Tab-separated table of N, CA and C and ligand atoms in Angstrom:
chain	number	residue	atom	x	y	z
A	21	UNK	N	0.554	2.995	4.347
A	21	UNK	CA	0.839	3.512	5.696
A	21	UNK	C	-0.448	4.056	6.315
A	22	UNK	N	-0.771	3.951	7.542
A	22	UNK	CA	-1.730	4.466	8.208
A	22	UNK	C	-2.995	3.957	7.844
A	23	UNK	N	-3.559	2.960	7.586
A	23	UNK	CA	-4.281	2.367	6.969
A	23	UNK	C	-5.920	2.589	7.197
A	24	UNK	N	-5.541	2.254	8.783
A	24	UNK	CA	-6.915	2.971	9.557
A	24	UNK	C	-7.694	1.315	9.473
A	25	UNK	N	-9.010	1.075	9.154
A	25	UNK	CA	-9.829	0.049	8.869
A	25	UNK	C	-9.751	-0.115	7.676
A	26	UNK	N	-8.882	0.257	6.539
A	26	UNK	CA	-8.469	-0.479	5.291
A	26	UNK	C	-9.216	0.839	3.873
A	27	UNK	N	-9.700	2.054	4.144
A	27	UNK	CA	-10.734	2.477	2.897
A	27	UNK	C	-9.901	2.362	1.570
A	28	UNK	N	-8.621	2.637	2.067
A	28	UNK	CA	-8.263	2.504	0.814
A	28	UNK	C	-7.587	1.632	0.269
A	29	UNK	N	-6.818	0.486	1.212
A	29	UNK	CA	-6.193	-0.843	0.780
A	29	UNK	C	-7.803	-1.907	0.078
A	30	UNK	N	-8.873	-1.963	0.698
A	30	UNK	CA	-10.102	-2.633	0.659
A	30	UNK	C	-10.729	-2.237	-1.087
A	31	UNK	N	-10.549	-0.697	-1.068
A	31	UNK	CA	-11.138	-0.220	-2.744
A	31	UNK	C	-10.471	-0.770	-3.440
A	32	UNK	N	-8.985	-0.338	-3.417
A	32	UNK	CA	-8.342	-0.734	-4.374
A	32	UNK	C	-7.956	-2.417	-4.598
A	33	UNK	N	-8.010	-3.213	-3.499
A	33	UNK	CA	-7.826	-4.126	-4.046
A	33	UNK	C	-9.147	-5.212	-4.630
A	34	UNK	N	-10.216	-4.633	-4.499
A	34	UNK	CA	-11.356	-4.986	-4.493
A	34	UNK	C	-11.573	-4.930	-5.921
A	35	UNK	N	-10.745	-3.814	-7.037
A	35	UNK	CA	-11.168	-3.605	-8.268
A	35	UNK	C	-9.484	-3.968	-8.800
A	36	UNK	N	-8.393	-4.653	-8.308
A	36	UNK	CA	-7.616	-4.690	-9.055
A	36	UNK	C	-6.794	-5.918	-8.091
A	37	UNK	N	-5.729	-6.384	-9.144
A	37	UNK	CA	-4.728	-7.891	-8.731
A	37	UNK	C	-3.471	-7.269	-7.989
A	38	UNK	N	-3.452	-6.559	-7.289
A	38	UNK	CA	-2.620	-6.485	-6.668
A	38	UNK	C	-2.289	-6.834	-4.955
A	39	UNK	N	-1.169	-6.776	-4.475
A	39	UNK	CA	-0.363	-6.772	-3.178
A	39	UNK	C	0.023	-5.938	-2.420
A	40	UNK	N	-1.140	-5.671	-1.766
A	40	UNK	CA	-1.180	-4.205	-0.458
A	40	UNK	C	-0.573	-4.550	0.815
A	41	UNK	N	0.777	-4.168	1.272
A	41	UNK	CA	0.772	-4.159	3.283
A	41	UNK	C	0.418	-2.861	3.612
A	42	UNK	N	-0.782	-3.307	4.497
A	42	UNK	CA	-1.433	-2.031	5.188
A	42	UNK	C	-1.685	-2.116	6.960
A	43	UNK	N	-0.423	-1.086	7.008
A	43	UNK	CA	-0.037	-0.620	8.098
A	43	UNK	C	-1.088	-0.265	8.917
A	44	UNK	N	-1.140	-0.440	10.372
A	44	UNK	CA	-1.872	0.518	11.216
A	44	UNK	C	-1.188	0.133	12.652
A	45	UNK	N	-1.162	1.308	13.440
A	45	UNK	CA	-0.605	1.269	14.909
A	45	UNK	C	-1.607	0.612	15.769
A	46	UNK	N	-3.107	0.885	15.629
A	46	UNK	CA	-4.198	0.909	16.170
A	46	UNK	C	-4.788	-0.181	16.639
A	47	UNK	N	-4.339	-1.562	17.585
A	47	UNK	CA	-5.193	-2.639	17.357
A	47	UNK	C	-6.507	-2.515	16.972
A	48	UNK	N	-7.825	-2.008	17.612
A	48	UNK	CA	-8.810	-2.099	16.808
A	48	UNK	C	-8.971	-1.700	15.530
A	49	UNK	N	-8.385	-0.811	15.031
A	49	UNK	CA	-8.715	-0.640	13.335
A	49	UNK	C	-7.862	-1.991	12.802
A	50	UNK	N	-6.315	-2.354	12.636
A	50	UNK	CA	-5.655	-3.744	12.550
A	50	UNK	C	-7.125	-4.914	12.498
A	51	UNK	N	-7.649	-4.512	14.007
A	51	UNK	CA	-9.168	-5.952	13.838
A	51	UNK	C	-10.165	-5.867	12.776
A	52	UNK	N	-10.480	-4.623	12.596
A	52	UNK	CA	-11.653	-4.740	11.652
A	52	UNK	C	-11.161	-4.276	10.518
A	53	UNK	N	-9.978	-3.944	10.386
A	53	UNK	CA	-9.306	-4.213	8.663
A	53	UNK	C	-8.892	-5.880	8.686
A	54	UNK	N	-9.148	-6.646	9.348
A	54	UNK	CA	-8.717	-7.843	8.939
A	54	UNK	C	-10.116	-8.490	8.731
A	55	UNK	N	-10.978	-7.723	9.474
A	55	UNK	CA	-12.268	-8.183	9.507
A	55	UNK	C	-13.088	-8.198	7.853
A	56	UNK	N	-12.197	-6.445	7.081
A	56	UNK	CA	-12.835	-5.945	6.247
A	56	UNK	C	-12.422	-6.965	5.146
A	57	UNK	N	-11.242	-7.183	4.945
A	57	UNK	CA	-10.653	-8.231	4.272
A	57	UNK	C	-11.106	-9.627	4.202
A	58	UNK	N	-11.579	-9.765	5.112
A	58	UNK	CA	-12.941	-11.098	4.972
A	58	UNK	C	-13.839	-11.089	4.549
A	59	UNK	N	-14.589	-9.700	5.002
A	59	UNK	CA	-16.177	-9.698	4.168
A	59	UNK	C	-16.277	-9.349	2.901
A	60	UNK	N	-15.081	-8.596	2.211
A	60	UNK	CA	-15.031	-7.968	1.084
A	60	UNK	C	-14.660	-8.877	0.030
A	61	UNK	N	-14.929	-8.765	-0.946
A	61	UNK	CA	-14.516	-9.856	-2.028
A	61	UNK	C	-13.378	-9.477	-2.600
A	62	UNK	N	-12.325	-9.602	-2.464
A	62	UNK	CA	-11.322	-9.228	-2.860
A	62	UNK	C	-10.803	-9.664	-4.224
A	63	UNK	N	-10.201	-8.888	-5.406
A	63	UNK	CA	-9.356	-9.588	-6.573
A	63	UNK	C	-8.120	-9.742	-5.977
A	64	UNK	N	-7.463	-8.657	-5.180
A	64	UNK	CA	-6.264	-8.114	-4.729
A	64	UNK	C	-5.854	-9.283	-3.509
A	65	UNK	N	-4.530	-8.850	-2.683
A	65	UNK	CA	-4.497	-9.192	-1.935
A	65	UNK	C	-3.636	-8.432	-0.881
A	66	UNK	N	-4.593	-8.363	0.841
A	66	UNK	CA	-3.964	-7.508	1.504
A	66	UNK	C	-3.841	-8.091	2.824
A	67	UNK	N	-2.788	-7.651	2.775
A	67	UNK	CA	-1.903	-8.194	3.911
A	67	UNK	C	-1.743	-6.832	5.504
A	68	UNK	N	-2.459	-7.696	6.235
A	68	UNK	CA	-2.775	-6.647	7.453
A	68	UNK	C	-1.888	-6.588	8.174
A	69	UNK	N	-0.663	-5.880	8.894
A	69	UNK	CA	-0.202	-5.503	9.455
A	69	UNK	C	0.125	-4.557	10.538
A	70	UNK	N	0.430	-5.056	12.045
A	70	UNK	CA	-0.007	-4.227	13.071
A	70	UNK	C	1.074	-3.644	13.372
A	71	UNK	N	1.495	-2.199	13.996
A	71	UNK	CA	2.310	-1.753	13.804
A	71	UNK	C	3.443	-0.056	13.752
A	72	UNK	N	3.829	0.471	14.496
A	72	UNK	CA	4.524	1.594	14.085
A	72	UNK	C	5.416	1.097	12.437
A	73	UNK	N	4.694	2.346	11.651
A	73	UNK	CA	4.873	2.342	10.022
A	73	UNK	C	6.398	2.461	9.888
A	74	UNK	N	7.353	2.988	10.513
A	74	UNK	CA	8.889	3.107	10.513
A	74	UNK	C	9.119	1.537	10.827
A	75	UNK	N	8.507	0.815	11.847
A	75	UNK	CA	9.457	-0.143	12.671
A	75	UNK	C	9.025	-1.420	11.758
A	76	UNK	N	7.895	-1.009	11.226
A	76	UNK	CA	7.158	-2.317	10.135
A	76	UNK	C	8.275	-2.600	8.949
A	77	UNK	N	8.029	-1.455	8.419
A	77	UNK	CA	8.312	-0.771	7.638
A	77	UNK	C	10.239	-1.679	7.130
A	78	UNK	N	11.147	-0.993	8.333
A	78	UNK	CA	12.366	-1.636	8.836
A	78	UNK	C	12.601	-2.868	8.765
A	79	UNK	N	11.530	-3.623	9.171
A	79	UNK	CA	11.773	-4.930	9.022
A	79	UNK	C	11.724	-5.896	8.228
A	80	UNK	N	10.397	-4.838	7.270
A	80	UNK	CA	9.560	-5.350	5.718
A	80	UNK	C	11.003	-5.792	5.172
A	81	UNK	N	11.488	-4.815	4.640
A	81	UNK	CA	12.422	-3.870	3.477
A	81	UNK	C	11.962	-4.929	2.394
A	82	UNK	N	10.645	-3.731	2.077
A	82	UNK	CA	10.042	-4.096	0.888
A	82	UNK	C	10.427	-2.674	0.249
A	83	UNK	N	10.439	-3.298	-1.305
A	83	UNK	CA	10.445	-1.338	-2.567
A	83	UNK	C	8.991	-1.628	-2.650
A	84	UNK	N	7.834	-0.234	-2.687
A	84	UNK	CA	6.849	-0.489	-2.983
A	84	UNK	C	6.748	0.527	-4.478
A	85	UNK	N	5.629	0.068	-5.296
A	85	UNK	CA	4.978	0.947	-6.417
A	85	UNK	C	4.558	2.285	-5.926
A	86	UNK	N	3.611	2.101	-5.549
A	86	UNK	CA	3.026	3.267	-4.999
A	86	UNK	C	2.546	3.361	-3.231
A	87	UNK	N	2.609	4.326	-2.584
A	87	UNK	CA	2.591	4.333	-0.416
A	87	UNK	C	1.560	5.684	-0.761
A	88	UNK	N	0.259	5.032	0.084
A	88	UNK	CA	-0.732	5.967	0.676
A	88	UNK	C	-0.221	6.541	1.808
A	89	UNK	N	-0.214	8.115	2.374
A	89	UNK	CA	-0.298	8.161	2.995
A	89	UNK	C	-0.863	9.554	4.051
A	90	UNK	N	-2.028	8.649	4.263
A	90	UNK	CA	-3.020	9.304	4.858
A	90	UNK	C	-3.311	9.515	6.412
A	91	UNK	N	-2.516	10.599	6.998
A	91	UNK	CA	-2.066	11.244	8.229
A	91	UNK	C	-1.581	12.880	8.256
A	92	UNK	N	-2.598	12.907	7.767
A	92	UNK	CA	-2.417	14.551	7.584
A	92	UNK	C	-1.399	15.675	8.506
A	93	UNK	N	-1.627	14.951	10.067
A	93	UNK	CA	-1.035	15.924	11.036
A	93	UNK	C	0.515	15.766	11.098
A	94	UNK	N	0.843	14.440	10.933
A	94	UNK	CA	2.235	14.309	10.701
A	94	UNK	C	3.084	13.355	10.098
A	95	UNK	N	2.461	12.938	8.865
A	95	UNK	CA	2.467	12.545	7.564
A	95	UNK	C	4.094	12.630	7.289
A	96	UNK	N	4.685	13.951	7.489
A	96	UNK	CA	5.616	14.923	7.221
A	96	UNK	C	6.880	14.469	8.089
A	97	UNK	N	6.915	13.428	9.133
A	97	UNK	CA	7.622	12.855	9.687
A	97	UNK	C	7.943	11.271	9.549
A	98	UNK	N	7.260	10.934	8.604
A	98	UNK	CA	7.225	9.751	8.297
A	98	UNK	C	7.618	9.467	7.031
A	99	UNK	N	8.047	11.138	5.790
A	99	UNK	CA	8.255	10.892	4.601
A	99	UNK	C	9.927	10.340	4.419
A	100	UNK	N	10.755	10.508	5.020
A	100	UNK	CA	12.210	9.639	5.108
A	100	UNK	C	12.119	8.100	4.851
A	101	UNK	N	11.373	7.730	5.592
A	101	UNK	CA	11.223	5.672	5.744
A	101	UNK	C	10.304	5.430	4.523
A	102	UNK	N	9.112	6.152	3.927
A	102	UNK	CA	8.347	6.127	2.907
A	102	UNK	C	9.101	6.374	1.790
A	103	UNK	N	9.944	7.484	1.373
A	103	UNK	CA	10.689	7.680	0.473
A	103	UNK	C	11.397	6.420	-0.056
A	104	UNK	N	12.372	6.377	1.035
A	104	UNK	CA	13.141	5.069	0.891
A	104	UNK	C	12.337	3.449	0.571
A	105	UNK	N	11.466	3.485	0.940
A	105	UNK	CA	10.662	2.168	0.609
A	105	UNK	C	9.594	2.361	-0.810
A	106	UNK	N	10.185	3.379	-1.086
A	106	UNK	CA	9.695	3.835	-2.985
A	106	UNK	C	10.434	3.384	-3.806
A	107	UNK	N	10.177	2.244	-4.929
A	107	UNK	CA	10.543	1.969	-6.365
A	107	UNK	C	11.261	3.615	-6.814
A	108	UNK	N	12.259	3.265	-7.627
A	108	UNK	CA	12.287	4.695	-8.546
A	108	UNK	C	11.527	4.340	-9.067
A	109	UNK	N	10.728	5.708	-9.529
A	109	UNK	CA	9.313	5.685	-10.130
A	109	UNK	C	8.039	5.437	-9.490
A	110	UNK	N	8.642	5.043	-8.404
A	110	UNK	CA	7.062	4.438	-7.313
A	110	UNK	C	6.268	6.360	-7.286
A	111	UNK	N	5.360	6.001	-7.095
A	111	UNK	CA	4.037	7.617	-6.337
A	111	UNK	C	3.886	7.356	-4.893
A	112	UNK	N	4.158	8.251	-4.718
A	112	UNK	CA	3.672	9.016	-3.098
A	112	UNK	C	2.256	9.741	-3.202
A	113	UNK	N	1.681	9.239	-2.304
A	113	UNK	CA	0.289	9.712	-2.249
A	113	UNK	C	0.094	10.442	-0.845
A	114	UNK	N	0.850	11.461	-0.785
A	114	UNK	CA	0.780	12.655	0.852
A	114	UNK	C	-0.077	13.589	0.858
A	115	UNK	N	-0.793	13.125	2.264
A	115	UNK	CA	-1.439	14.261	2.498
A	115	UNK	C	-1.340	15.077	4.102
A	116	UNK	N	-1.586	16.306	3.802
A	116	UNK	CA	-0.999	17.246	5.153
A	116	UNK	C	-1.749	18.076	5.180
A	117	UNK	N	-2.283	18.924	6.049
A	117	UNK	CA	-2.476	20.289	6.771
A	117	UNK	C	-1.835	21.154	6.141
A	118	UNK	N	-2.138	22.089	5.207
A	118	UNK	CA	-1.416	23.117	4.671
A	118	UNK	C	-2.323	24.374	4.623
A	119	UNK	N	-1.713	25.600	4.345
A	119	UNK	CA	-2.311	26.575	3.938
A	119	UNK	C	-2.146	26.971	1.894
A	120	UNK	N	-1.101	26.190	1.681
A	120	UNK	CA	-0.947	26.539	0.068
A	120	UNK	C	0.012	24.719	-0.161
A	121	UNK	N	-0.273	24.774	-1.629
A	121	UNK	CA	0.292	23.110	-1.851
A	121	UNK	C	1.918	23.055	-1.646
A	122	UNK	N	2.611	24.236	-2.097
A	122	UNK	CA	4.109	24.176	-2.143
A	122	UNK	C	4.652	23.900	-0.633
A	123	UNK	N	4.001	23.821	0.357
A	123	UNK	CA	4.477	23.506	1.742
A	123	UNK	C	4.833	22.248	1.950
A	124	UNK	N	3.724	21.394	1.244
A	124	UNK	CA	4.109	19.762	1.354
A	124	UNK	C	5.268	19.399	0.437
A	125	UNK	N	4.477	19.958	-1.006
A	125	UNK	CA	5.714	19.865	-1.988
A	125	UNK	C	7.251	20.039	-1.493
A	126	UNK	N	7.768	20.995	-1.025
A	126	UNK	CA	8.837	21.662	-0.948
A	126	UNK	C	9.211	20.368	0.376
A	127	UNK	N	8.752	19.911	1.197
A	127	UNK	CA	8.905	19.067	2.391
A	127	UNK	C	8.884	17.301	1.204
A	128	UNK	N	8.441	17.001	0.688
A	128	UNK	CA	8.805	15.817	-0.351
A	128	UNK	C	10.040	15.889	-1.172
A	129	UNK	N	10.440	17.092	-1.909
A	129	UNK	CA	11.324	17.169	-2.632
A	129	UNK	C	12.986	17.597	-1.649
A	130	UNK	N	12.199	17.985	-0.385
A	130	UNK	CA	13.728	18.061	0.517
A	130	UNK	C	13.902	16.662	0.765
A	131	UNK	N	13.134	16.082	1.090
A	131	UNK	CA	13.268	14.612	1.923
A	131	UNK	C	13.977	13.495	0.775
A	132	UNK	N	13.374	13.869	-0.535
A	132	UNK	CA	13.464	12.643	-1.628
A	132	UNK	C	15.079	12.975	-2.358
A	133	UNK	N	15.757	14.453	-2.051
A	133	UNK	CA	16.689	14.922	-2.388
A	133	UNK	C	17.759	13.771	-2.575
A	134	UNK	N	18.867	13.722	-3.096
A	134	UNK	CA	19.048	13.455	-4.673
A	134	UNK	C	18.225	13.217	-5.794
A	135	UNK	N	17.122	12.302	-5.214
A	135	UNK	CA	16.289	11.615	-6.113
A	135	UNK	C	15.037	13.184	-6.731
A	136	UNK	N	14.791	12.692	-7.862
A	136	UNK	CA	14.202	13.589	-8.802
A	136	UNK	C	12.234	13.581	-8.251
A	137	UNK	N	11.397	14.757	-7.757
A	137	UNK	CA	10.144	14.409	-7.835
A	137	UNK	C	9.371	15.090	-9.299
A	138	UNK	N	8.357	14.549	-9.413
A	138	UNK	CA	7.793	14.944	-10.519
A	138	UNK	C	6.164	15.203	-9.810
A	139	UNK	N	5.512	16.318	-9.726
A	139	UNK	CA	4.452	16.137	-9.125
A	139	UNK	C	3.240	15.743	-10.347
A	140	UNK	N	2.651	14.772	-9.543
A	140	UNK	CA	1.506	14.499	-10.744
A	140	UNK	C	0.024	14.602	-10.555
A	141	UNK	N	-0.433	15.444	-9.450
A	141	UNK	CA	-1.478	15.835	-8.980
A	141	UNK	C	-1.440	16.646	-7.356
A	142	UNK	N	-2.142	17.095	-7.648
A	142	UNK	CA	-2.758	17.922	-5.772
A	142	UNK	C	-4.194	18.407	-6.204
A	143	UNK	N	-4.373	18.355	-5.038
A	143	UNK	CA	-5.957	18.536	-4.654
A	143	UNK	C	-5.995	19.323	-3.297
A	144	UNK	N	-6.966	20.027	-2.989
A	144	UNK	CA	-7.546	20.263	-1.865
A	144	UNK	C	-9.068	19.354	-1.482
A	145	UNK	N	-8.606	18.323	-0.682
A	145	UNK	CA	-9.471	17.188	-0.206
A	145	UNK	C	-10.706	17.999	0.664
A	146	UNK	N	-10.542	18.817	1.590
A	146	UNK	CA	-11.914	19.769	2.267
A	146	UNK	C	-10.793	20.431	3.223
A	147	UNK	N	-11.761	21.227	3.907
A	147	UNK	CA	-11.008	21.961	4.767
A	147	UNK	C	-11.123	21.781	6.268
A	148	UNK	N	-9.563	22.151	6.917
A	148	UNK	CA	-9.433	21.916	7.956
A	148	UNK	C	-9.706	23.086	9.369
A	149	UNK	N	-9.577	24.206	9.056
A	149	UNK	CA	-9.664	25.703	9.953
A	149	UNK	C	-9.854	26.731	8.904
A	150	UNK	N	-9.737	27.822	9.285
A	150	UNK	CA	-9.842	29.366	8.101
A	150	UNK	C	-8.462	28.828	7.497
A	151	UNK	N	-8.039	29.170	6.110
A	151	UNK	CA	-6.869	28.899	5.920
A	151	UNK	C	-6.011	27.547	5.358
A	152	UNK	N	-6.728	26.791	6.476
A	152	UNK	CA	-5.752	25.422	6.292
A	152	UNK	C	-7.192	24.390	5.813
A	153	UNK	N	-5.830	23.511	4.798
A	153	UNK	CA	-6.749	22.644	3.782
A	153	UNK	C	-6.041	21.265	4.583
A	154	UNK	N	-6.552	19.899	3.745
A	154	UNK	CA	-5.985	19.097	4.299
A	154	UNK	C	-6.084	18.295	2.495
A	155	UNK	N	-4.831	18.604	2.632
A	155	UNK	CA	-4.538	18.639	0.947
A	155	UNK	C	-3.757	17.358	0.326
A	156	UNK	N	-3.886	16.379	-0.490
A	156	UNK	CA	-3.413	15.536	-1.104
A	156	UNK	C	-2.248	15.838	-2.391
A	157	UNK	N	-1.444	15.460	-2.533
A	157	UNK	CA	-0.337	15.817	-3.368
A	157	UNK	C	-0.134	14.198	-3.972
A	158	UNK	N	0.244	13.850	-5.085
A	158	UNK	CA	0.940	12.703	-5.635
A	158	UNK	C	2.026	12.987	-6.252
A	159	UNK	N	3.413	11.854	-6.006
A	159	UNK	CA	4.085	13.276	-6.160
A	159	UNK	C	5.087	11.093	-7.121
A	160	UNK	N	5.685	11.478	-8.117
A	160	UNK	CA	6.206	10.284	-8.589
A	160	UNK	C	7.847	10.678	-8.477
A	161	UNK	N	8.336	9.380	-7.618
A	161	UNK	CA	9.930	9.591	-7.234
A	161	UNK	C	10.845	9.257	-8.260
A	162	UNK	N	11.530	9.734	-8.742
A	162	UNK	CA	12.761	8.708	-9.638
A	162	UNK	C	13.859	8.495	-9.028
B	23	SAM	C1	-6.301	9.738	9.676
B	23	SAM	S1	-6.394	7.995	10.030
B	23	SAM	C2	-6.447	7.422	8.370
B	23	SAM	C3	-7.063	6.105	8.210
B	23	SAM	C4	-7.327	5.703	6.766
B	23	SAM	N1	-6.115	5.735	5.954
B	23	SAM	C5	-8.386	6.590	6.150
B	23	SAM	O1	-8.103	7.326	5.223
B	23	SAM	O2	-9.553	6.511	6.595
B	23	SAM	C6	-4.730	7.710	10.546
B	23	SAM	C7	-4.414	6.301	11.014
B	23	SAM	O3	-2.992	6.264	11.236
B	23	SAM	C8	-2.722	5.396	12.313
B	23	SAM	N2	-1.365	5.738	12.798
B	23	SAM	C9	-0.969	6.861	13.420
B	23	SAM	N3	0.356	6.845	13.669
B	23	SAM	C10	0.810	5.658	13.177
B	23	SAM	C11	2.092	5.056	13.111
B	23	SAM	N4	3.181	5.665	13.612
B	23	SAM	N5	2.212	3.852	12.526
B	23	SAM	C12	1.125	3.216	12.020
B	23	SAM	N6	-0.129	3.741	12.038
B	23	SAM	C13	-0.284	4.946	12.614
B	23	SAM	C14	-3.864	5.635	13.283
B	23	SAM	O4	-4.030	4.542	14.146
B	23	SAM	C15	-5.053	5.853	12.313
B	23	SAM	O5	-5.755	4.652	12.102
């Protein structure tokens, strides 16, 4: 989700065999992530997609392994359609604007409710104001 110009669909598939759809709303980033996907030598394979991430998303109805998703400001509105397009067992890779990690946490485990989270990392990625981080969580769904 949110793909941007590809940094992280492009790494990862660059060092591994896998099948990335990477979302972006943005026609120009969409151009030069398709662009990046050409110049890059890829093992993987990624599939560029232009797009609101809900409406893509809707139409995919793909289960994925694991969903980047890198939109810090409102990330947090988009975890319902992401959830649901999670493998049990798939990882969520969220990141948000927080002042402490249990804010995102507690906003994943409402959203993923019935389903079980297991968190398997957080980080504070750098900072955003006094206070607020812009913090990464991985969080694995069952
Ligand atoms: C913070 S950038 C992240 C880009 C990239 N993942 C990175 O880490 O460099 C967020 C991206 O989300 C895209 N975006 C915002 N809202 C979106 C939506 N509803 N559906 C799809 N893409 C969206 C923007 O166009 C932008 O490229």
């Amino acid at each position: 989700m949110f793909t941007g110009i590809g940094p992280f669909s492009i790494s990862i598939a660059k060092e591994h065999i896998v099948k990335i759809y990477a979302i972006d709303i943005n026609p120009d980033a969409y151009n030069y992530l398709k662009e990046n996907i050409k110049l890059n030598k890829l093992k993987g394979t990624v599939i560029p997609l232009i797009g609101d991430v809900e409406e893509v998303l809707s139409g995919l109805n793909i289960k994925s392994d694991r969903i980047i998703m890198n939109l810090p400001g409102t990330a947090w509105s988009f975890l319902d359609i992401a959830i649901k397009s999670l493998k049990p067992g798939g990882v969520l890779h969220y990141y948000e604007f927080a002042s402490e990690f249990q804010i995102p946490i507690d906003k994943i485990i409402e959203t993923a409710y019935p389903r079980k989270v297991e968190v398997i990392n957080r980080r504070k990625v750098k900072s955003k104001s006094p206070g607020i981080w812009h913090m990464g969580i991985d969080a694995r769904i069952y």
